Amino acid sequence: MVDPLDAYSQVVSSVAAELLPKVAGVRAGRNSGSAVVFTSDGFLLTNAHVVGSSRAGTVAFADGTVEEFAVVGRDPLSDLAVIRAQGPTPEPAALGDSDKLVVGQLVVAVGNPLGLAGSLTAGVVSGLGRSLPARAGSAVRMIEDVIQTDAALNPGNSGGALADSRARVVGVNTAVAGIGVGLAVPMNSTTRSIIAALIRDGRVRRAFLGLVTSPAPLPEPLRRRTGQAAALRVVEVVAGSPAERAGLRGGDLVLSAGRTPVGDAQSLQRLMFADAIGRPLPITVYRNGALVDVIAEPLELTV
């Protein structure tokens, strides 16, 4: 019988062998952190706060290779940035899907904490669905579905990989919330859309609706009627916003937007990208015992 510790060690060491060469140390001005190679033509993924306002910097790989990089695009509201090395890079890491994670699952963090190149720590997924505020100028947005882990993270881990047992990158390490509490931006369909926009345009265009919401369970009669278990309770409607002009009110339960059911903040936020700007967005809400349909036209978010 295989000793459990040996099996655990084998998994972690295999992830280390696969990912350590593909995670670089990043230096951009006075900032430092980590980045992970995710394409075969030199693109690396990191945190927006790692590159800051810099346009260029250097990446150092585990084999001692140092390359200059240029910042391709950054998005402070998701804390993601894409950079491109000016020379050869290792083969890319495989990107996973954070939506398939479960609490208690083994994860491995790879990065360069405290300037210690090629460091690895292991732990578990401690929590899912966390929220993390991100700011760009006057705009504040919640990064949804943030991954919480007890894998040790320290300054310098930011921008590094959080990987599953098959060395697939399921998150980008972004913050230390306390002892034993690390947070990572999830690798999911929304993240992939952001990465694609950064490569294509250098920035992410977002639509602005003007709602502050929180998830809320639906009453049983409405649940049976709609087939939904949850919706978004409107906490605040921003004055002068598209939502106010459409007639949305505090206390409304938003059931759907764009004819798509919404039950959490991410389900609404994933609609608020460039395609929604200036286009009619049908919204159905539950108000005073009745279903109410309105049409909003989101504006482009300016920061």
PDB file of N, CA and C in Angstrom, residues 220-293:
ATOM      1  N   GLU A 220     -40.570  30.948  -2.024  1.00  0.00           N
ATOM      2  CA  GLU A 220     -40.906  29.656  -2.622  1.00  0.00           C
ATOM      3  C   GLU A 220     -41.903  29.760  -3.782  1.00  0.00           C
ATOM      4  N   PRO A 221     -42.969  30.564  -3.685  1.00  0.00           N
ATOM      5  CA  PRO A 221     -43.897  30.656  -4.831  1.00  0.00           C
ATOM      6  C   PRO A 221     -43.212  31.187  -6.096  1.00  0.00           C
ATOM      7  N   LEU A 222     -42.335  32.188  -5.906  1.00  0.00           N
ATOM      8  CA  LEU A 222     -41.629  32.750  -7.056  1.00  0.00           C
ATOM      9  C   LEU A 222     -40.581  31.775  -7.578  1.00  0.00           C
ATOM     10  N   ARG A 223     -40.020  30.999  -6.675  1.00  0.00           N
ATOM     11  CA  ARG A 223     -39.049  29.983  -7.094  1.00  0.00           C
ATOM     12  C   ARG A 223     -39.714  28.938  -7.991  1.00  0.00           C
ATOM     13  N   ARG A 224     -40.912  28.527  -7.603  1.00  0.00           N
ATOM     14  CA  ARG A 224     -41.636  27.549  -8.426  1.00  0.00           C
ATOM     15  C   ARG A 224     -42.036  28.154  -9.774  1.00  0.00           C
ATOM     16  N   ARG A 225     -42.399  29.415  -9.745  1.00  0.00           N
ATOM     17  CA  ARG A 225     -42.876  30.086 -10.958  1.00  0.00           C
ATOM     18  C   ARG A 225     -41.748  30.294 -11.974  1.00  0.00           C
ATOM     19  N   THR A 226     -40.556  30.644 -11.486  1.00  0.00           N
ATOM     20  CA  THR A 226     -39.448  30.996 -12.383  1.00  0.00           C
ATOM     21  C   THR A 226     -38.439  29.882 -12.576  1.00  0.00           C
ATOM     22  N   GLY A 227     -38.404  28.925 -11.644  1.00  0.00           N
ATOM     23  CA  GLY A 227     -37.380  27.891 -11.699  1.00  0.00           C
ATOM     24  C   GLY A 227     -36.039  28.351 -11.199  1.00  0.00           C
ATOM     25  N   GLN A 228     -35.994  29.561 -10.600  1.00  0.00           N
ATOM     26  CA  GLN A 228     -34.756  30.103 -10.044  1.00  0.00           C
ATOM     27  C   GLN A 228     -34.768  29.995  -8.532  1.00  0.00           C
ATOM     28  N   ALA A 229     -33.575  29.760  -7.963  1.00  0.00           N
ATOM     29  CA  ALA A 229     -33.470  29.701  -6.512  1.00  0.00           C
ATOM     30  C   ALA A 229     -33.082  31.047  -5.909  1.00  0.00           C
ATOM     31  N   ALA A 230     -32.399  31.898  -6.710  1.00  0.00           N
ATOM     32  CA  ALA A 230     -31.899  33.166  -6.175  1.00  0.00           C
ATOM     33  C   ALA A 230     -31.971  34.243  -7.243  1.00  0.00           C
ATOM     34  N   ALA A 231     -31.894  35.485  -6.787  1.00  0.00           N
ATOM     35  CA  ALA A 231     -31.869  36.644  -7.671  1.00  0.00           C
ATOM     36  C   ALA A 231     -30.950  37.681  -7.037  1.00  0.00           C
ATOM     37  N   LEU A 232     -30.949  38.899  -7.589  1.00  0.00           N
ATOM     38  CA  LEU A 232     -30.124  39.976  -7.046  1.00  0.00           C
ATOM     39  C   LEU A 232     -31.023  41.073  -6.482  1.00  0.00           C
ATOM     40  N   ARG A 233     -30.886  41.330  -5.182  1.00  0.00           N
ATOM     41  CA  ARG A 233     -31.651  42.397  -4.540  1.00  0.00           C
ATOM     42  C   ARG A 233     -30.953  43.732  -4.822  1.00  0.00           C
ATOM     43  N   VAL A 234     -31.701  44.713  -5.323  1.00  0.00           N
ATOM     44  CA  VAL A 234     -31.126  46.030  -5.581  1.00  0.00           C
ATOM     45  C   VAL A 234     -30.984  46.771  -4.261  1.00  0.00           C
ATOM     46  N   VAL A 235     -29.735  47.036  -3.880  1.00  0.00           N
ATOM     47  CA  VAL A 235     -29.449  47.764  -2.641  1.00  0.00           C
ATOM     48  C   VAL A 235     -29.440  49.264  -2.892  1.00  0.00           C
ATOM     49  N   GLU A 236     -28.917  49.651  -4.048  1.00  0.00           N
ATOM     50  CA  GLU A 236     -28.819  51.079  -4.380  1.00  0.00           C
ATOM     51  C   GLU A 236     -28.866  51.245  -5.892  1.00  0.00           C
ATOM     52  N   VAL A 237     -29.508  52.312  -6.336  1.00  0.00           N
ATOM     53  CA  VAL A 237     -29.510  52.699  -7.746  1.00  0.00           C
ATOM     54  C   VAL A 237     -28.750  54.021  -7.848  1.00  0.00           C
ATOM     55  N   VAL A 238     -27.683  54.047  -8.614  1.00  0.00           N
ATOM     56  CA  VAL A 238     -26.853  55.242  -8.731  1.00  0.00           C
ATOM     57  C   VAL A 238     -27.626  56.342  -9.444  1.00  0.00           C
ATOM     58  N   ALA A 239     -27.618  57.539  -8.850  1.00  0.00           N
ATOM     59  CA  ALA A 239     -28.348  58.667  -9.416  1.00  0.00           C
ATOM     60  C   ALA A 239     -27.847  58.988 -10.821  1.00  0.00           C
ATOM     61  N   GLY A 240     -28.782  59.198 -11.748  1.00  0.00           N
ATOM     62  CA  GLY A 240     -28.429  59.561 -13.113  1.00  0.00           C
ATOM     63  C   GLY A 240     -27.923  58.418 -13.961  1.00  0.00           C
ATOM     64  N   SER A 241     -27.956  57.211 -13.442  1.00  0.00           N
ATOM     65  CA  SER A 241     -27.405  56.045 -14.145  1.00  0.00           C
ATOM     66  C   SER A 241     -28.425  55.469 -15.122  1.00  0.00           C
ATOM     67  N   PRO A 242     -27.971  54.590 -16.035  1.00  0.00           N
ATOM     68  CA  PRO A 242     -28.915  53.900 -16.908  1.00  0.00           C
ATOM     69  C   PRO A 242     -29.979  53.132 -16.141  1.00  0.00           C
ATOM     70  N   ALA A 243     -29.602  52.560 -14.998  1.00  0.00           N
ATOM     71  CA  ALA A 243     -30.571  51.822 -14.195  1.00  0.00           C
ATOM     72  C   ALA A 243     -31.673  52.736 -13.677  1.00  0.00           C
ATOM     73  N   GLU A 244     -31.306  53.938 -13.229  1.00  0.00           N
ATOM     74  CA  GLU A 244     -32.325  54.878 -12.740  1.00  0.00           C
ATOM     75  C   GLU A 244     -33.228  55.325 -13.874  1.00  0.00           C
ATOM     76  N   ARG A 245     -32.638  55.619 -15.036  1.00  0.00           N
ATOM     77  CA  ARG A 245     -33.446  56.058 -16.172  1.00  0.00           C
ATOM     78  C   ARG A 245     -34.401  54.962 -16.646  1.00  0.00           C
ATOM     79  N   ALA A 246     -34.003  53.703 -16.431  1.00  0.00           N
ATOM     80  CA  ALA A 246     -34.868  52.588 -16.831  1.00  0.00           C
ATOM     81  C   ALA A 246     -35.994  52.348 -15.836  1.00  0.00           C
ATOM     82  N   GLY A 247     -35.920  53.003 -14.662  1.00  0.00           N
ATOM     83  CA  GLY A 247     -36.987  52.864 -13.684  1.00  0.00           C
ATOM     84  C   GLY A 247     -36.732  51.821 -12.612  1.00  0.00           C
ATOM     85  N   LEU A 248     -35.514  51.325 -12.506  1.00  0.00           N
ATOM     86  CA  LEU A 248     -35.208  50.362 -11.444  1.00  0.00           C
ATOM     87  C   LEU A 248     -35.172  51.066 -10.094  1.00  0.00           C
ATOM     88  N   ARG A 249     -35.538  50.338  -9.044  1.00  0.00           N
ATOM     89  CA  ARG A 249     -35.663  50.924  -7.709  1.00  0.00           C
ATOM     90  C   ARG A 249     -34.980  50.052  -6.671  1.00  0.00           C
ATOM     91  N   GLY A 250     -34.592  50.683  -5.575  1.00  0.00           N
ATOM     92  CA  GLY A 250     -34.081  49.931  -4.447  1.00  0.00           C
ATOM     93  C   GLY A 250     -35.131  48.954  -3.950  1.00  0.00           C
ATOM     94  N   GLY A 251     -34.717  47.730  -3.627  1.00  0.00           N
ATOM     95  CA  GLY A 251     -35.638  46.702  -3.173  1.00  0.00           C
ATOM     96  C   GLY A 251     -36.105  45.774  -4.272  1.00  0.00           C
ATOM     97  N   ASP A 252     -35.935  46.180  -5.540  1.00  0.00           N
ATOM     98  CA  ASP A 252     -36.285  45.282  -6.644  1.00  0.00           C
ATOM     99  C   ASP A 252     -35.463  43.998  -6.566  1.00  0.00           C
ATOM    100  N   LEU A 253     -36.066  42.904  -6.986  1.00  0.00           N
ATOM    101  CA  LEU A 253     -35.341  41.649  -7.150  1.00  0.00           C
ATOM    102  C   LEU A 253     -35.096  41.443  -8.646  1.00  0.00           C
ATOM    103  N   VAL A 254     -33.838  41.535  -9.058  1.00  0.00           N
ATOM    104  CA  VAL A 254     -33.502  41.355 -10.467  1.00  0.00           C
ATOM    105  C   VAL A 254     -33.460  39.863 -10.761  1.00  0.00           C
ATOM    106  N   LEU A 255     -34.356  39.413 -11.622  1.00  0.00           N
ATOM    107  CA  LEU A 255     -34.447  37.994 -11.968  1.00  0.00           C
ATOM    108  C   LEU A 255     -33.618  37.661 -13.202  1.00  0.00           C
ATOM    109  N   SER A 256     -33.632  38.562 -14.189  1.00  0.00           N
ATOM    110  CA  SER A 256     -32.886  38.291 -15.414  1.00  0.00           C
ATOM    111  C   SER A 256     -32.428  39.595 -16.044  1.00  0.00           C
ATOM    112  N   ALA A 257     -31.361  39.500 -16.823  1.00  0.00           N
ATOM    113  CA  ALA A 257     -30.846  40.631 -17.593  1.00  0.00           C
ATOM    114  C   ALA A 257     -30.396  40.080 -18.936  1.00  0.00           C
ATOM    115  N   GLY A 258     -30.810  40.756 -19.999  1.00  0.00           N
ATOM    116  CA  GLY A 258     -30.502  40.219 -21.315  1.00  0.00           C
ATOM    117  C   GLY A 258     -31.129  38.862 -21.537  1.00  0.00           C
ATOM    118  N   ARG A 259     -32.265  38.631 -20.888  1.00  0.00           N
ATOM    119  CA  ARG A 259     -33.010  37.369 -20.944  1.00  0.00           C
ATOM    120  C   ARG A 259     -32.201  36.191 -20.380  1.00  0.00           C
ATOM    121  N   THR A 260     -31.204  36.505 -19.567  1.00  0.00           N
ATOM    122  CA  THR A 260     -30.399  35.484 -18.904  1.00  0.00           C
ATOM    123  C   THR A 260     -30.656  35.551 -17.405  1.00  0.00           C
ATOM    124  N   PRO A 261     -31.011  34.450 -16.738  1.00  0.00           N
ATOM    125  CA  PRO A 261     -31.233  34.497 -15.293  1.00  0.00           C
ATOM    126  C   PRO A 261     -29.975  34.959 -14.558  1.00  0.00           C
ATOM    127  N   VAL A 262     -30.171  35.765 -13.532  1.00  0.00           N
ATOM    128  CA  VAL A 262     -29.057  36.228 -12.710  1.00  0.00           C
ATOM    129  C   VAL A 262     -29.342  35.863 -11.264  1.00  0.00           C
ATOM    130  N   GLY A 263     -28.372  35.227 -10.641  1.00  0.00           N
ATOM    131  CA  GLY A 263     -28.541  34.839  -9.250  1.00  0.00           C
ATOM    132  C   GLY A 263     -27.371  35.210  -8.373  1.00  0.00           C
ATOM    133  N   ASP A 264     -26.312  35.743  -8.995  1.00  0.00           N
ATOM    134  CA  ASP A 264     -25.157  36.203  -8.235  1.00  0.00           C
ATOM    135  C   ASP A 264     -24.542  37.379  -8.973  1.00  0.00           C
ATOM    136  N   ALA A 265     -23.629  38.076  -8.297  1.00  0.00           N
ATOM    137  CA  ALA A 265     -23.060  39.293  -8.874  1.00  0.00           C
ATOM    138  C   ALA A 265     -22.312  39.009 -10.166  1.00  0.00           C
ATOM    139  N   GLN A 266     -21.632  37.857 -10.236  1.00  0.00           N
ATOM    140  CA  GLN A 266     -20.851  37.563 -11.434  1.00  0.00           C
ATOM    141  C   GLN A 266     -21.751  37.373 -12.649  1.00  0.00           C
ATOM    142  N   SER A 267     -22.921  36.793 -12.458  1.00  0.00           N
ATOM    143  CA  SER A 267     -23.812  36.546 -13.587  1.00  0.00           C
ATOM    144  C   SER A 267     -24.254  37.852 -14.231  1.00  0.00           C
ATOM    145  N   LEU A 268     -24.341  38.935 -13.452  1.00  0.00           N
ATOM    146  CA  LEU A 268     -24.661  40.240 -14.022  1.00  0.00           C
ATOM    147  C   LEU A 268     -23.405  40.907 -14.565  1.00  0.00           C
ATOM    148  N   GLN A 269     -22.297  40.801 -13.834  1.00  0.00           N
ATOM    149  CA  GLN A 269     -21.067  41.457 -14.262  1.00  0.00           C
ATOM    150  C   GLN A 269     -20.542  40.893 -15.577  1.00  0.00           C
ATOM    151  N   ARG A 270     -20.740  39.602 -15.811  1.00  0.00           N
ATOM    152  CA  ARG A 270     -20.215  39.027 -17.044  1.00  0.00           C
ATOM    153  C   ARG A 270     -20.963  39.548 -18.272  1.00  0.00           C
ATOM    154  N   LEU A 271     -22.116  40.182 -18.048  1.00  0.00           N
ATOM    155  CA  LEU A 271     -22.832  40.818 -19.155  1.00  0.00           C
ATOM    156  C   LEU A 271     -22.336  42.235 -19.413  1.00  0.00           C
ATOM    157  N   MET A 272     -21.602  42.799 -18.463  1.00  0.00           N
ATOM    158  CA  MET A 272     -21.234  44.213 -18.527  1.00  0.00           C
ATOM    159  C   MET A 272     -19.878  44.432 -19.193  1.00  0.00           C
ATOM    160  N   PHE A 273     -19.733  43.909 -20.400  1.00  0.00           N
ATOM    161  CA  PHE A 273     -18.530  44.153 -21.190  1.00  0.00           C
ATOM    162  C   PHE A 273     -18.897  44.951 -22.431  1.00  0.00           C
ATOM    163  N   ALA A 274     -17.950  45.103 -23.352  1.00  0.00           N
ATOM    164  CA  ALA A 274     -18.088  46.038 -24.468  1.00  0.00           C
ATOM    165  C   ALA A 274     -19.361  45.824 -25.274  1.00  0.00           C
ATOM    166  N   ASP A 275     -19.770  44.577 -25.470  1.00  0.00           N
ATOM    167  CA  ASP A 275     -20.932  44.293 -26.312  1.00  0.00           C
ATOM    168  C   ASP A 275     -22.221  44.910 -25.783  1.00  0.00           C
ATOM    169  N   ALA A 276     -22.262  45.203 -24.491  1.00  0.00           N
ATOM    170  CA  ALA A 276     -23.491  45.725 -23.890  1.00  0.00           C
ATOM    171  C   ALA A 276     -23.588  47.244 -23.955  1.00  0.00           C
ATOM    172  N   ILE A 277     -22.481  47.922 -24.282  1.00  0.00           N
ATOM    173  CA  ILE A 277     -22.457  49.385 -24.239  1.00  0.00           C
ATOM    174  C   ILE A 277     -23.396  49.964 -25.303  1.00  0.00           C
ATOM    175  N   GLY A 278     -24.344  50.782 -24.852  1.00  0.00           N
ATOM    176  CA  GLY A 278     -25.235  51.474 -25.772  1.00  0.00           C
ATOM    177  C   GLY A 278     -26.313  50.610 -26.398  1.00  0.00           C
ATOM    178  N   ARG A 279     -26.451  49.382 -25.951  1.00  0.00           N
ATOM    179  CA  ARG A 279     -27.463  48.491 -26.529  1.00  0.00           C
ATOM    180  C   ARG A 279     -28.593  48.256 -25.528  1.00  0.00           C
ATOM    181  N   PRO A 280     -29.815  48.151 -26.015  1.00  0.00           N
ATOM    182  CA  PRO A 280     -30.940  47.887 -25.101  1.00  0.00           C
ATOM    183  C   PRO A 280     -30.734  46.577 -24.339  1.00  0.00           C
ATOM    184  N   LEU A 281     -30.895  46.644 -23.028  1.00  0.00           N
ATOM    185  CA  LEU A 281     -30.733  45.472 -22.174  1.00  0.00           C
ATOM    186  C   LEU A 281     -32.043  45.215 -21.438  1.00  0.00           C
ATOM    187  N   PRO A 282     -32.823  44.213 -21.845  1.00  0.00           N
ATOM    188  CA  PRO A 282     -34.066  43.915 -21.130  1.00  0.00           C
ATOM    189  C   PRO A 282     -33.769  43.337 -19.743  1.00  0.00           C
ATOM    190  N   ILE A 283     -34.472  43.867 -18.756  1.00  0.00           N
ATOM    191  CA  ILE A 283     -34.283  43.431 -17.369  1.00  0.00           C
ATOM    192  C   ILE A 283     -35.654  43.125 -16.779  1.00  0.00           C
ATOM    193  N   THR A 284     -35.764  41.974 -16.124  1.00  0.00           N
ATOM    194  CA  THR A 284     -37.002  41.600 -15.447  1.00  0.00           C
ATOM    195  C   THR A 284     -36.768  41.607 -13.940  1.00  0.00           C
ATOM    196  N   VAL A 285     -37.635  42.323 -13.225  1.00  0.00           N
ATOM    197  CA  VAL A 285     -37.519  42.398 -11.773  1.00  0.00           C
ATOM    198  C   VAL A 285     -38.845  41.981 -11.130  1.00  0.00           C
ATOM    199  N   TYR A 286     -38.746  41.596  -9.886  1.00  0.00           N
ATOM    200  CA  TYR A 286     -39.924  41.288  -9.078  1.00  0.00           C
ATOM    201  C   TYR A 286     -40.120  42.441  -8.111  1.00  0.00           C
ATOM    202  N   ARG A 287     -41.313  43.068  -8.178  1.00  0.00           N
ATOM    203  CA  ARG A 287     -41.565  44.266  -7.373  1.00  0.00           C
ATOM    204  C   ARG A 287     -43.004  44.267  -6.886  1.00  0.00           C
ATOM    205  N   ASN A 288     -43.189  44.347  -5.600  1.00  0.00           N
ATOM    206  CA  ASN A 288     -44.545  44.437  -5.013  1.00  0.00           C
ATOM    207  C   ASN A 288     -45.461  43.327  -5.509  1.00  0.00           C
ATOM    208  N   GLY A 289     -44.912  42.105  -5.591  1.00  0.00           N
ATOM    209  CA  GLY A 289     -45.715  40.959  -5.953  1.00  0.00           C
ATOM    210  C   GLY A 289     -45.949  40.764  -7.432  1.00  0.00           C
ATOM    211  N   ALA A 290     -45.300  41.574  -8.269  1.00  0.00           N
ATOM    212  CA  ALA A 290     -45.504  41.461  -9.710  1.00  0.00           C
ATOM    213  C   ALA A 290     -44.173  41.447 -10.446  1.00  0.00           C
ATOM    214  N   LEU A 291     -44.185  40.841 -11.632  1.00  0.00           N
ATOM    215  CA  LEU A 291     -43.019  40.879 -12.507  1.00  0.00           C
ATOM    216  C   LEU A 291     -43.080  42.147 -13.351  1.00  0.00           C
ATOM    217  N   VAL A 292     -41.970  42.875 -13.378  1.00  0.00           N
ATOM    218  CA  VAL A 292     -41.897  44.139 -14.110  1.00  0.00           C
ATOM    219  C   VAL A 292     -40.738  44.062 -15.097  1.00  0.00           C
ATOM    220  N   ASP A 293     -41.000  44.407 -16.362  1.00  0.00           N
ATOM    221  CA  ASP A 293     -39.967  44.423 -17.398  1.00  0.00           C
ATOM    222  C   ASP A 293     -39.564  45.859 -17.701  1.00  0.00           C
TER     223      ASP A 293
END
